[in-house]
Amino acid sequence: MISLGDGIVDFILDGVGQVFFMGTPLVGAIILIALYVNSKKAALFAVIGSIIGGVTAIALGIPLDTVYFGIYGFNSVLTSIALGDTFLEKGYKAYLIAAIGAFFTAFITASLIHVTSVFGLPVETSGFVLTTWIILFAAYKFFGYKLAGAGVPPKQRANILKKEYNSGEEPIKMHEFTLGGFIKLIFTGISQVFFQENYLTGIIMVVGLTLATISLKPFAFGIQYPIFFAGVTAFIGSLVGTLTGIALKADRTSILMGLYGFNGVLTALAVMGVFLGFFYSTEGFPGAPQNFIIMLIAVVLSSIVTAFIGSITSKWNLPTLTAPFVFSSWLIELSAKVFPNIIQIIATLNIH
Amino acid sequence: MISLGDGIVDFILDGVGQVFFMGTPLVGAIILIALYVNSKKAALFAVIGSIIGGVTAIALGIPLDTVYFGIYGFNSVLTSIALGDTFLEKGYKAYLIAAIGAFFTAFITASLIHVTSVFGLPVETSGFVLTTWIILFAAYKFFGYKLAGAGVPPKQRANILKKEYNSGEEPIKMHEFTLGGFIKLIFTGISQVFFQENYLTGIIMVVGLTLATISLKPFAFGIQYPIFFAGVTAFIGSLVGTLTGIALKADRTSILMGLYGFNGVLTALAVMGVFLGFFYSTEGFPGAPQNFIIMLIAVVLSSIVTAFIGSITSKWNLPTLTAPFVFSSWLIELSAKVFPNIIQIIATLNIH
Amino acid sequence: MISLGDGIVDFILDGVGQVFFMGTPLVGAIILIALYVNSKKAALFAVIGSIIGGVTAIALGIPLDTVYFGIYGFNSVLTSIALGDTFLEKGYKAYLIAAIGAFFTAFITASLIHVTSVFGLPVETSGFVLTTWIILFAAYKFFGYKLAGAGVPPKQRANILKKEYNSGEEPIKMHEFTLGGFIKLIFTGISQVFFQENYLTGIIMVVGLTLATISLKPFAFGIQYPIFFAGVTAFIGSLVGTLTGIALKADRTSILMGLYGFNGVLTALAVMGVFLGFFYSTEGFPGAPQNFIIMLIAVVLSSIVTAFIGSITSKWNLPTLTAPFVFSSWLIELSAKVFPNIIQIIATLNIH
């Protein structure tokens, strides 16, 4: 048993790391550095979210082992960044709203853990998505806070194209990118998992994921949790997601912001690493090679679903958040319960 | 066993009382009086709904004991009032539509009883909400009936403010209320559970709830069902819901109509009384004191969810009905299945 | 056991026939003829969908017996026609999109088979509805393909009224129809199950359903599957659905296109034939006569739900597809788990 005094720092970091399905302090710490590089506030709100999510769960009786593994932190981390730093107007009130959001996220995540367990599904980031949508939708009725404006496009958007950036109607074509610019875009897609638009942030995250998977300590539930080459998997997810968006002629700005990449990143990590165990082994089982194809199908689906959910949420001027990831990975995971050739490895471990 | 001839009046009254989670003729009768004070038609449609809901359930084979306890009546009661008296254009057709609505509500409530039982949830007023939304949404496609206009604001809206009532854009501030006016508003919030805007109606309802809980007869399932001080609980729910709306700067008119109160009323009664059993005891168990805090959290959430659902439904010019109550109480009740420190008392009794 | 070489034609035809809940080559073949009469492409896309749906399921490990019975074909059949021939701009890309849609439909249908099995429900055409909505909604974000325009109204719309066809605002009245025209309309409603607007197509389908039910061979699961008089049932469904639309004054064009008929057709076949077994007998049980009334209630509900879902989807300029059928038949089927007097016959056979 862990006691409350033990490793309070670990507990905060694990909550951050679990966004990438990794409850290890190393990943959490590297993510915080990656966020800090782009936005000090994003890093701060990540820490605030992790603390509030975890403390709420402890107060409500969740065993410390589970909480310290970050299970009740990661949804609150995302809510805190989204509400405190990204989608609402900044100011002193941002702290209050982020805290309220992170608090309710713990409740709503618990609710969804019960609902998803009925279907044998992981909760993924659904707690974050639902809570943040509730509060952002509510913002239209509450004069107390407002949605943030679009802001000035980051300079980097200009640096990935041969010509100058424009937000025109024309869908983007592959030949418009410089090679270096396209690679930057793929890393930007990874940074968008935390609502950042910065390729450096993405590169640091990939480094962290790779370091973590080279030597990952056993976790609290007593089994190994290696998503080997998680860095490579994240890159493939962002790449395939973005290419799908370009092929289907999604709008220029969404592509250039990395918005067709980040749901692919999470989907690839979830399907390949956690759910299907491609590179994963509990008792010498090497994972199912065909699951690599399932992962690619899931990532393509996540890009189509990004456009689908975007068509709905943009009517309300709201972001899709990570809903496309949640929705498409649930669909693939549910189908695996019916299709015998999709081999599930740790679906019984209902963590996220 | 009850036979069909027994206590037909009880059966009608219990259906009305169950809207407040109380299947007793006393509460039902007092609610009808409270409705009559504001609108004779509302009382009439409540009776129509209770009869149709109950008779449909009996015809479809539900045991008389269950039907007589009002389980298949209360959703139809609300549908009947909403469609017959509140949200559609009045006229002779209102009776037909209310009857059709109450009839389908019995079916849809039964459907939702099966769905919610899978998650271990009570059905609450979800049957009413779904059926009424279906029919109101459908009204946009059917020329046969029309949504009611806004009508003239009741005089009482003027009487709760120091200055004259105006429906301006500015959110309301606490200092605009007279003390008496504010208390009237809280009772109005209670009357809005039945779509009435009348503080007298609310006061009579609180009296009924209080009388009923002082000495409540054992009910058909063989256990006591006292929500002690249900009147006080209803008042607290309306108060906290309204204060949350004011603090978050919800729009002036919604606040003054009591719309931020009524979902709080139902949430407070459901969470505190039925679900968490704060004042409740089956075998000498005194309920869990910390559940009072859970109730307050649930009521605050219900006000945020009121704005959330309102943002969606107002796009279609539709009312939120009691959806914020259903949604937020389900979330809290689901979380209780995961959080050990939220103690459920009668969650296994799947009544509503 | 069936081997892959066996009866490849049967497997394609069964997928088509299962749209009408009949996994027999005869029904499938007659439906293809019926489609061909109105649109060669519709017949072609039906075959494409059936092949892709079935092959995907086989590749993912579903036993051949199940696949050959058409269980993984019928949702893909509808998606393929809807995306390839009906709702998107035509052209060479239509084949690609129909194929992608039919492929993902197999996955999403499998997902929904798991979800619906939790509630004891058949999956019906929900896999088609969800996949097709995802792709049509996504079309608003993807410049690569476009929704089809309204096109020129088929001539037949003029031939069912005494006066000339006009698409005015006035709801249609019974006396505007010629008798022959009204009967044509009811058959047109049957053809709309496959998104065709042609009474001849509807008549051929009724003939096929009738022939099939006169002498239906036992199917792979080892029990008889006769929906006796399925042709009559389909006609009653279209008739009652259309009459409900007229009575509630739905818009003129929707009525004349048969859009208030086709969900009634499917609902009647599902509720009466598959679900409630009115005319059906496994071991000499004659079915429950009162279920005829339940079927009528379900069909009326499906028309109301057509307007309800239409109010939502028309905001996005999208079709309701068969969602009204899925939604209303699920509601009735769920209520049957609670209402003892609705007798379910083969609800345990989770086929669709």
CSV table of C-alpha atoms in Angstrom, one decimal, chain B residues 56-63 72 93 100 103-104 106-108 110-116 118-119 130 133-145 315-316, chain C residues 118-120 169 171 244-245 248-252 260 294 297 300-301 303-308 310-312 314-316 327 330-332 334-335 337-342:
chain,number,residue,atom,x,y,z
B,56,THR,CA,-51.5,1.8,-20.5
B,57,ALA,CA,-49.2,0.0,-18.1
B,58,ILE,CA,-52.0,-2.1,-16.7
B,59,ALA,CA,-53.1,-3.0,-20.2
B,60,LEU,CA,-49.6,-4.1,-21.0
B,61,GLY,CA,-49.3,-6.4,-18.0
B,62,ILE,CA,-47.5,-4.4,-15.3
B,63,PRO,CA,-48.6,-5.7,-11.9
B,72,TYR,CA,-45.9,4.4,-14.7
B,93,LYS,CA,-56.4,19.5,-30.1
B,100,ILE,CA,-51.1,10.6,-27.3
B,103,PHE,CA,-49.7,7.0,-24.0
B,104,PHE,CA,-46.3,6.9,-25.7
B,106,ALA,CA,-45.7,4.8,-20.9
B,107,PHE,CA,-43.9,2.8,-23.7
B,108,ILE,CA,-40.8,5.0,-23.7
B,110,ALA,CA,-40.7,1.2,-20.0
B,111,SER,CA,-37.9,1.2,-22.6
B,112,LEU,CA,-35.8,3.5,-20.5
B,113,ILE,CA,-36.4,1.4,-17.4
B,114,HIS,CA,-34.8,-1.5,-19.2
B,115,VAL,CA,-31.9,0.6,-20.4
B,116,THR,CA,-31.2,2.3,-17.1
B,118,VAL,CA,-28.4,-2.1,-17.2
B,119,PHE,CA,-26.4,0.7,-15.6
B,130,LEU,CA,-37.5,11.9,-24.4
B,133,TRP,CA,-38.8,16.3,-27.0
B,134,ILE,CA,-39.8,13.8,-29.8
B,135,ILE,CA,-43.2,15.4,-30.1
B,136,LEU,CA,-42.1,19.0,-29.8
B,137,PHE,CA,-39.3,18.5,-32.3
B,138,ALA,CA,-41.7,16.7,-34.6
B,139,ALA,CA,-44.0,19.8,-34.4
B,140,TYR,CA,-41.6,21.6,-36.6
B,141,LYS,CA,-42.3,19.1,-39.4
B,142,PHE,CA,-46.0,18.6,-38.7
B,143,PHE,CA,-48.2,21.5,-39.6
B,144,GLY,CA,-50.9,20.0,-37.5
B,145,TYR,CA,-49.8,21.7,-34.3
B,315,LYS,CA,-31.0,26.4,-31.1
B,316,TRP,CA,-34.3,24.6,-31.9
C,118,VAL,CA,-25.9,-5.6,-23.8
C,119,PHE,CA,-29.5,-4.4,-24.0
C,120,GLY,CA,-30.9,-7.5,-25.6
C,169,GLU,CA,-46.2,24.8,-48.2
C,171,PRO,CA,-49.9,20.0,-46.2
C,244,THR,CA,-50.0,9.0,-39.9
C,245,GLY,CA,-47.9,11.5,-41.8
C,248,LEU,CA,-50.3,15.0,-38.6
C,249,LYS,CA,-49.9,17.3,-41.7
C,250,ALA,CA,-46.3,16.5,-42.6
C,251,ASP,CA,-44.9,18.4,-45.5
C,252,ARG,CA,-46.3,17.7,-49.0
C,260,TYR,CA,-43.4,8.5,-44.3
C,294,ILE,CA,-48.3,-3.3,-30.9
C,297,ILE,CA,-48.5,1.5,-32.4
C,300,VAL,CA,-47.4,5.3,-35.8
C,301,LEU,CA,-44.4,6.0,-33.5
C,303,SER,CA,-43.8,8.3,-38.3
C,304,ILE,CA,-43.7,10.7,-35.4
C,305,VAL,CA,-40.0,9.8,-35.0
C,306,THR,CA,-39.5,10.4,-38.7
C,307,ALA,CA,-40.5,14.0,-38.1
C,308,PHE,CA,-38.5,14.2,-34.9
C,310,GLY,CA,-36.0,14.9,-39.6
C,311,SER,CA,-36.2,18.2,-37.6
C,312,ILE,CA,-32.6,17.5,-36.3
C,314,SER,CA,-32.6,18.7,-41.8
C,315,LYS,CA,-30.7,21.5,-39.9
C,316,TRP,CA,-27.7,19.9,-41.5
C,327,PHE,CA,-35.1,4.2,-33.0
C,330,TRP,CA,-35.8,-0.3,-30.4
C,331,LEU,CA,-38.1,1.6,-28.1
C,332,ILE,CA,-40.9,-0.9,-28.6
C,334,LEU,CA,-37.1,-2.5,-25.1
C,335,SER,CA,-40.6,-1.8,-23.7
C,337,LYS,CA,-38.7,-6.5,-21.9
C,338,VAL,CA,-40.7,-4.7,-19.2
C,339,PHE,CA,-44.3,-5.1,-20.4
C,340,PRO,CA,-45.4,-8.8,-19.9
C,341,ASN,CA,-48.2,-8.5,-22.3
C,342,ILE,CA,-46.0,-7.9,-25.3
